[in-house]
Structures are given as structure tokens and as C-alpha cells.
Coordinates of C-alpha atoms in Angstrom, one line a residue:
M1 CA 102.5 107.3 138.9
I2 CA 100.5 107.9 135.7
D3 CA 97.6 105.5 135.3
R4 CA 97.9 103.7 131.9
R5 CA 96.7 100.6 130.2
V6 CA 98.2 97.2 130.9
E7 CA 101.1 96.2 128.7
S8 CA 99.2 93.4 127.0
R9 CA 101.1 93.7 123.7
R10 CA 104.5 93.4 125.3
D11 CA 103.4 90.4 127.3
A12 CA 102.1 88.7 124.2
S13 CA 105.3 89.4 122.3
T14 CA 107.3 88.0 125.2
M15 CA 105.3 84.8 125.2
A16 CA 105.7 84.4 121.5
R17 CA 109.5 85.0 121.4
C18 CA 111.6 82.1 120.4
R19 CA 114.0 80.8 123.1
C20 CA 116.5 78.8 121.0
W21 CA 120.1 79.8 121.3
P22 CA 120.5 81.1 117.7
C23 CA 117.5 83.4 118.2
R24 CA 118.8 84.6 121.6
W25 CA 122.2 85.3 120.1
C26 CA 120.7 87.2 117.2
S27 CA 118.4 89.1 119.5
A28 CA 121.3 90.1 121.8
L29 CA 123.5 91.1 118.9
S30 CA 120.8 93.3 117.3
E31 CA 120.1 94.9 120.7
R32 CA 123.8 95.8 121.1
M33 CA 123.8 97.1 117.5
V34 CA 120.9 99.4 118.2
L35 CA 122.3 100.6 121.5
S36 CA 125.7 101.4 119.9
W37 CA 123.9 103.2 117.0
L38 CA 121.6 105.4 119.1
P39 CA 124.4 107.7 120.4
S40 CA 125.5 108.4 116.9
I41 CA 122.2 110.1 116.2
G42 CA 122.2 112.1 119.5
I43 CA 120.1 109.7 121.6
R44 CA 121.9 108.9 124.9
L45 CA 120.2 106.5 127.3
H46 CA 121.3 106.0 130.9
E47 CA 121.9 102.5 132.1
P48 CA 120.1 100.4 133.3
L49 CA 117.3 101.0 130.9
P50 CA 113.7 100.6 132.2
A51 CA 111.7 97.7 130.8
A52 CA 109.4 100.0 128.8
A53 CA 112.5 101.7 127.2
M54 CA 114.0 98.3 126.3
V55 CA 110.8 97.4 124.5
E56 CA 111.1 100.5 122.4
V57 CA 114.8 99.8 121.7
R58 CA 113.8 96.3 120.6
Q59 CA 111.3 97.7 118.1
L60 CA 114.2 99.4 116.3
R61 CA 116.0 96.1 115.5
V62 CA 114.0 95.1 112.5
P63 CA 113.9 98.5 110.6
L64 CA 117.6 99.1 111.5
S65 CA 118.6 95.7 110.2
V66 CA 116.6 96.2 107.0
A67 CA 118.1 99.6 106.4
A68 CA 121.6 98.3 106.9
L69 CA 121.1 95.2 104.8
S70 CA 119.4 97.1 101.9
F71 CA 122.1 99.8 102.0
C72 CA 124.9 97.1 101.9
V73 CA 123.2 95.2 99.1
A74 CA 122.8 98.4 97.0
G75 CA 126.4 99.3 97.5
A76 CA 127.6 95.8 96.7
L77 CA 125.7 95.7 93.5
Q78 CA 127.1 99.0 92.3
L79 CA 130.6 98.0 93.5
W80 CA 130.3 94.8 91.4
C81 CA 129.5 96.9 88.3
L82 CA 132.4 99.3 89.0
V83 CA 135.0 96.5 89.4
Q84 CA 133.8 94.8 86.2
G85 CA 133.9 98.1 84.3
W86 CA 137.4 99.0 85.3
Y87 CA 138.5 95.4 84.7
F88 CA 137.3 95.6 81.1
L89 CA 139.0 99.0 80.6
L90 CA 142.3 97.8 82.0
Q91 CA 142.2 94.6 79.9
G92 CA 141.7 96.7 76.8
L93 CA 138.8 96.6 74.3
P94 CA 138.9 95.7 70.6
S95 CA 139.3 98.5 68.1
Q96 CA 135.7 97.9 66.9
C97 CA 134.5 99.0 70.4
E98 CA 135.7 102.6 70.5
G99 CA 132.2 103.9 71.3
M100 CA 131.8 101.3 74.0
R101 CA 135.2 102.3 75.5
N102 CA 134.2 106.0 75.7
W103 CA 130.9 104.9 77.3
L104 CA 132.6 102.6 79.8
I105 CA 135.0 105.4 80.8
G106 CA 132.2 107.8 81.5
Y107 CA 130.2 105.2 83.3
C108 CA 133.0 104.1 85.6
L109 CA 134.0 107.7 86.4
S110 CA 130.4 108.6 87.2
L111 CA 130.0 105.6 89.5
S112 CA 133.3 106.3 91.2
M113 CA 132.1 109.9 92.0
V114 CA 128.9 108.8 93.7
P115 CA 130.4 108.9 97.3
F116 CA 131.8 112.4 96.7
A117 CA 129.1 114.2 94.6
N118 CA 125.9 112.2 95.2
V119 CA 123.3 114.1 93.2
L120 CA 125.4 115.1 90.2
A121 CA 127.0 111.7 90.0
V122 CA 123.7 109.8 90.2
V123 CA 122.1 112.0 87.5
S124 CA 125.2 111.4 85.3
L125 CA 125.1 107.7 86.1
I126 CA 121.5 107.3 85.1
W127 CA 122.2 109.0 81.7
W128 CA 125.2 106.8 81.0
V129 CA 123.3 103.6 81.9
T130 CA 120.3 104.4 79.7
A131 CA 122.6 105.4 76.8
G132 CA 124.7 102.3 76.9
H133 CA 123.0 100.1 74.3
S134 CA 123.3 102.9 71.7
K135 CA 127.1 102.9 72.1
I136 CA 127.7 99.3 71.2
S137 CA 127.8 98.5 67.5
S138 CA 127.1 95.2 65.8
E139 CA 130.8 94.7 65.1
C140 CA 131.6 95.2 68.7
Q141 CA 128.9 92.7 69.7
N142 CA 130.5 90.1 67.4
V143 CA 134.1 90.5 68.7
A144 CA 133.2 91.2 72.4
P145 CA 129.8 89.7 73.3
Y146 CA 130.7 90.0 77.0
L147 CA 130.2 93.8 76.7
S148 CA 126.6 93.3 75.7
E149 CA 126.1 91.0 78.6
F150 CA 127.7 93.5 80.9
L151 CA 125.3 96.2 79.7
W152 CA 122.3 94.0 80.6
A153 CA 123.9 93.2 83.9
V154 CA 124.4 96.9 84.7
Q155 CA 120.7 97.6 84.0
T156 CA 119.5 94.6 86.0
R157 CA 121.6 95.5 88.9
G158 CA 120.5 99.1 88.6
I159 CA 116.9 98.0 89.0
W160 CA 117.7 95.9 92.1
T161 CA 119.7 98.8 93.5
L162 CA 116.6 101.1 93.0
I163 CA 114.5 98.5 94.9
C164 CA 117.0 98.4 97.7
I165 CA 117.0 102.2 97.9
V166 CA 113.2 102.3 98.2
I167 CA 113.4 99.7 101.0
F168 CA 116.1 101.7 102.7
A169 CA 114.1 104.9 102.5
A170 CA 111.0 103.1 104.0
A171 CA 113.1 101.6 106.8
V172 CA 114.6 105.1 107.6
F173 CA 111.1 106.6 107.7
V174 CA 110.1 103.9 110.3
L175 CA 113.3 104.5 112.2
R176 CA 112.8 108.2 112.4
K177 CA 109.3 107.7 113.8
L178 CA 110.4 105.2 116.4
T179 CA 113.5 107.1 117.5
R180 CA 111.5 110.3 117.9
S181 CA 109.3 108.6 120.5
L182 CA 112.4 107.1 122.2
R183 CA 114.2 110.4 122.3
E184 CA 111.2 112.3 123.8
V185 CA 110.5 109.8 126.5
W186 CA 113.8 108.2 127.5
A187 CA 116.7 110.2 126.2
S188 CA 118.7 111.9 129.0
D189 CA 118.5 115.3 127.4
A190 CA 114.9 115.3 126.4
P191 CA 112.4 117.9 127.5
T192 CA 109.7 117.2 130.0
L193 CA 106.5 115.7 128.4
Q194 CA 103.3 117.5 129.0
I195 CA 101.8 114.3 130.4
V196 CA 104.4 114.3 133.2
I197 CA 103.8 118.0 133.9
Q198 CA 100.1 117.3 134.2
A199 CA 100.8 114.5 136.7
V200 CA 102.9 117.0 138.8
I201 CA 100.1 119.6 138.7
Q202 CA 97.4 117.0 139.6
A203 CA 99.3 115.6 142.6
P204 CA 98.1 116.8 146.0
A205 CA 99.8 119.8 147.5
A206 CA 102.8 119.0 149.7
T207 CA 103.0 119.9 153.3
V208 CA 106.1 121.8 154.3
P209 CA 107.3 123.7 157.3
A210 CA 106.2 127.4 157.5
D211 CA 109.8 128.6 157.0
A212 CA 110.7 126.2 154.2
E213 CA 112.7 127.7 151.3
C214 CA 112.2 126.8 147.7
A215 CA 115.4 125.5 146.3
I216 CA 114.6 127.0 142.9
C217 CA 113.8 130.6 143.8
L218 CA 115.5 130.5 147.2
E219 CA 112.5 132.3 148.8
S220 CA 109.8 131.3 151.2
V221 CA 106.3 132.5 150.2
E222 CA 103.6 131.4 152.5
E223 CA 100.8 131.8 149.9
S224 CA 102.5 129.6 147.4
V225 CA 101.3 126.1 146.6
W226 CA 104.0 123.4 147.1
K227 CA 104.4 120.3 145.0
A228 CA 106.5 117.3 145.8
L229 CA 108.3 115.1 143.3
P230 CA 108.6 111.3 143.6
C231 CA 111.9 111.8 145.3
E232 CA 110.0 113.8 148.0
H233 CA 111.7 117.1 147.3
A234 CA 109.2 119.9 147.3
F235 CA 109.2 123.2 145.5
H236 CA 106.8 126.1 144.7
Q237 CA 104.4 124.9 142.0
D238 CA 105.1 128.0 139.8
C239 CA 108.9 127.6 140.2
L240 CA 108.7 123.9 139.5
L241 CA 106.6 124.3 136.3
R242 CA 109.0 126.8 135.0
W243 CA 111.8 124.4 135.7
L244 CA 110.1 121.5 134.0
R245 CA 109.7 123.5 130.8
C246 CA 113.5 123.6 130.6
G247 CA 114.5 120.2 132.0
R248 CA 113.2 116.8 133.2
R249 CA 115.2 116.2 136.4
C250 CA 114.7 117.1 140.0
P251 CA 116.6 120.4 140.7
L252 CA 118.2 118.8 143.8
C253 CA 118.8 115.1 143.3
R254 CA 118.6 115.0 139.5
L255 CA 116.0 112.3 139.5
D256 CA 114.8 111.5 136.0
L257 CA 111.1 112.3 136.1
H258 CA 110.3 110.4 133.0
R259 CA 111.6 107.3 134.6
A260 CA 109.8 108.0 137.8
F261 CA 106.4 108.6 136.1
L262 CA 106.6 106.5 132.9
E263 CA 108.9 103.5 133.8
T264 CA 105.9 101.1 134.2
A265 CA 104.0 102.6 131.3
A266 CA 103.2 100.4 128.3
P267 CA 105.1 101.2 125.0
A268 CA 101.8 100.8 123.1
V269 CA 100.5 103.9 124.8
S270 CA 103.7 106.1 124.7
P271 CA 102.9 109.8 124.6
D272 CA 102.5 111.4 121.2
P273 CA 105.2 113.8 119.9
G274 CA 102.7 116.6 120.3
E275 CA 102.7 116.2 124.0
V276 CA 106.3 117.4 124.4
S277 CA 106.4 120.6 126.3
G278 CA 108.0 123.6 124.6

């Protein structure tokens, strides 16, 4: 096993965790949400998860919840504006508000196109929002004051939407950083970390019979150094190193070497992304 520092941070967080049933329910729900979301981004974890892997999964709960909440709030604010805009158009506007009618048509069409042509629609939407007050005349304000209120509401909700987008982007940045570590250490299809390869190299040479055959090269070379994995399967060191640069499992029993070497390691000292073997 790889010698690492004690998991003091995990122990402290476990002691400080609230044990009331609403918190336990929310914690379990958020964990299921994270575990169901990970396969959608290409991270597949084998059950049961090691304790260290579950700690990293739990670290994803807050940023994922923040990202989902900010995205939903931003979408709801703009959907509110869209429904109100189309409602005013369908109800009909006074004849004094011809300019406002044209603006409202362009605004609603631009907002409706956001899911289909994001960049172009957003640029068009920003222009329509900033040009709104120049399209409403004093006569229109007198006969339809609700349109002026709608313009201010559109701009206010636009500011809040922008704030939500910034929060969403920050949460996605944190998620990408955390999932990269989770993918490299615990994902079933991740490459072998350099720290695991070093542990294999530094392990004592294995003792095998004189006529033993390496299961990788299918040859028996007396001068070769043999290395044994935690599952006690032994291979030529050179053959094993070439194998580990392509995969992270025992060639015979498919033991996950990351689990074998890192299962008791603390998440606070997880390997850096630069330690991944090419």
C-alpha cells in the first residue's frame, strides 16, 4: 500500500455532519443525484465505491446543486419574460404603441431562439433589451403603463439572469476540477497513475519458479525481474510496466490497482492530474 497522510479532514467533516433526518435525506438524495449524473459525463464507477471515492463524490454535491439551481433560476426568469411578452402580443397593444409592438415581436422571437441558436440569439436579445426604452413613446406610456413596467422587469430579470450565469460558470469550473480527479483515480476506464506505477516498481522482486511463464509476453526469461501485484499474480517487470501504461487492471484477474493501492488514501492528498501516466 502507498504510505499517505491520515485522513484528518474527512474525520473532522464526519464528526461535524448533522444527523437529523432532513439532513440525512437531503444528503442521500444529493448523493444519488451525483452518482446518476457522473455516467452522463463519461465517469463510470464500480460498486461498491471505496470510502475515499465516496468522499470525492460527496464533494461534488454542493457545486452540482449550485450549478443546477442557478441554471434553473436563469431559465425561469427568462421564461417568465417570454410568457409575459407573448401574452401582451396576443392580447393586442394600443395603436399608440406601434413601435413597442415591433420591439416586443423582435424580443420574443430572439428569446424563443436561444435554445436553438445560442450565440446569435443572445447577441440579438441583448440588443433588443437595451433598445427597449427608445421604442416606447410618451403616448404609449399613458395608454399602456404596464409596458413600461414590463421593460424595467425585463432589464431587472436580465441582470439577475447574468448573475446566475456567472454563478453557474463558477460552479461548472469547480465541478470540472473535482471530476477530473475523480475520473483519474476511481473511474473504471482511467489510466494508471504514476504514483501506482512507482509503487509497483519499488515493491520487492517476486520469487517465482524457474520455469514460470509471464502471462503478458508468454515467455520465461531467467534474467528478468518479476513483480507481484496485490492479487499475488507475478509478471516480468518490463512487461508489467508496458501493460500499466495502457490499463490499470491485473492482466489475469482484472483487479483494479487503483483500488488496491489507493483505497485507504485520504482525498485531501489525491494525486495531482500531472501524475497520470501517458
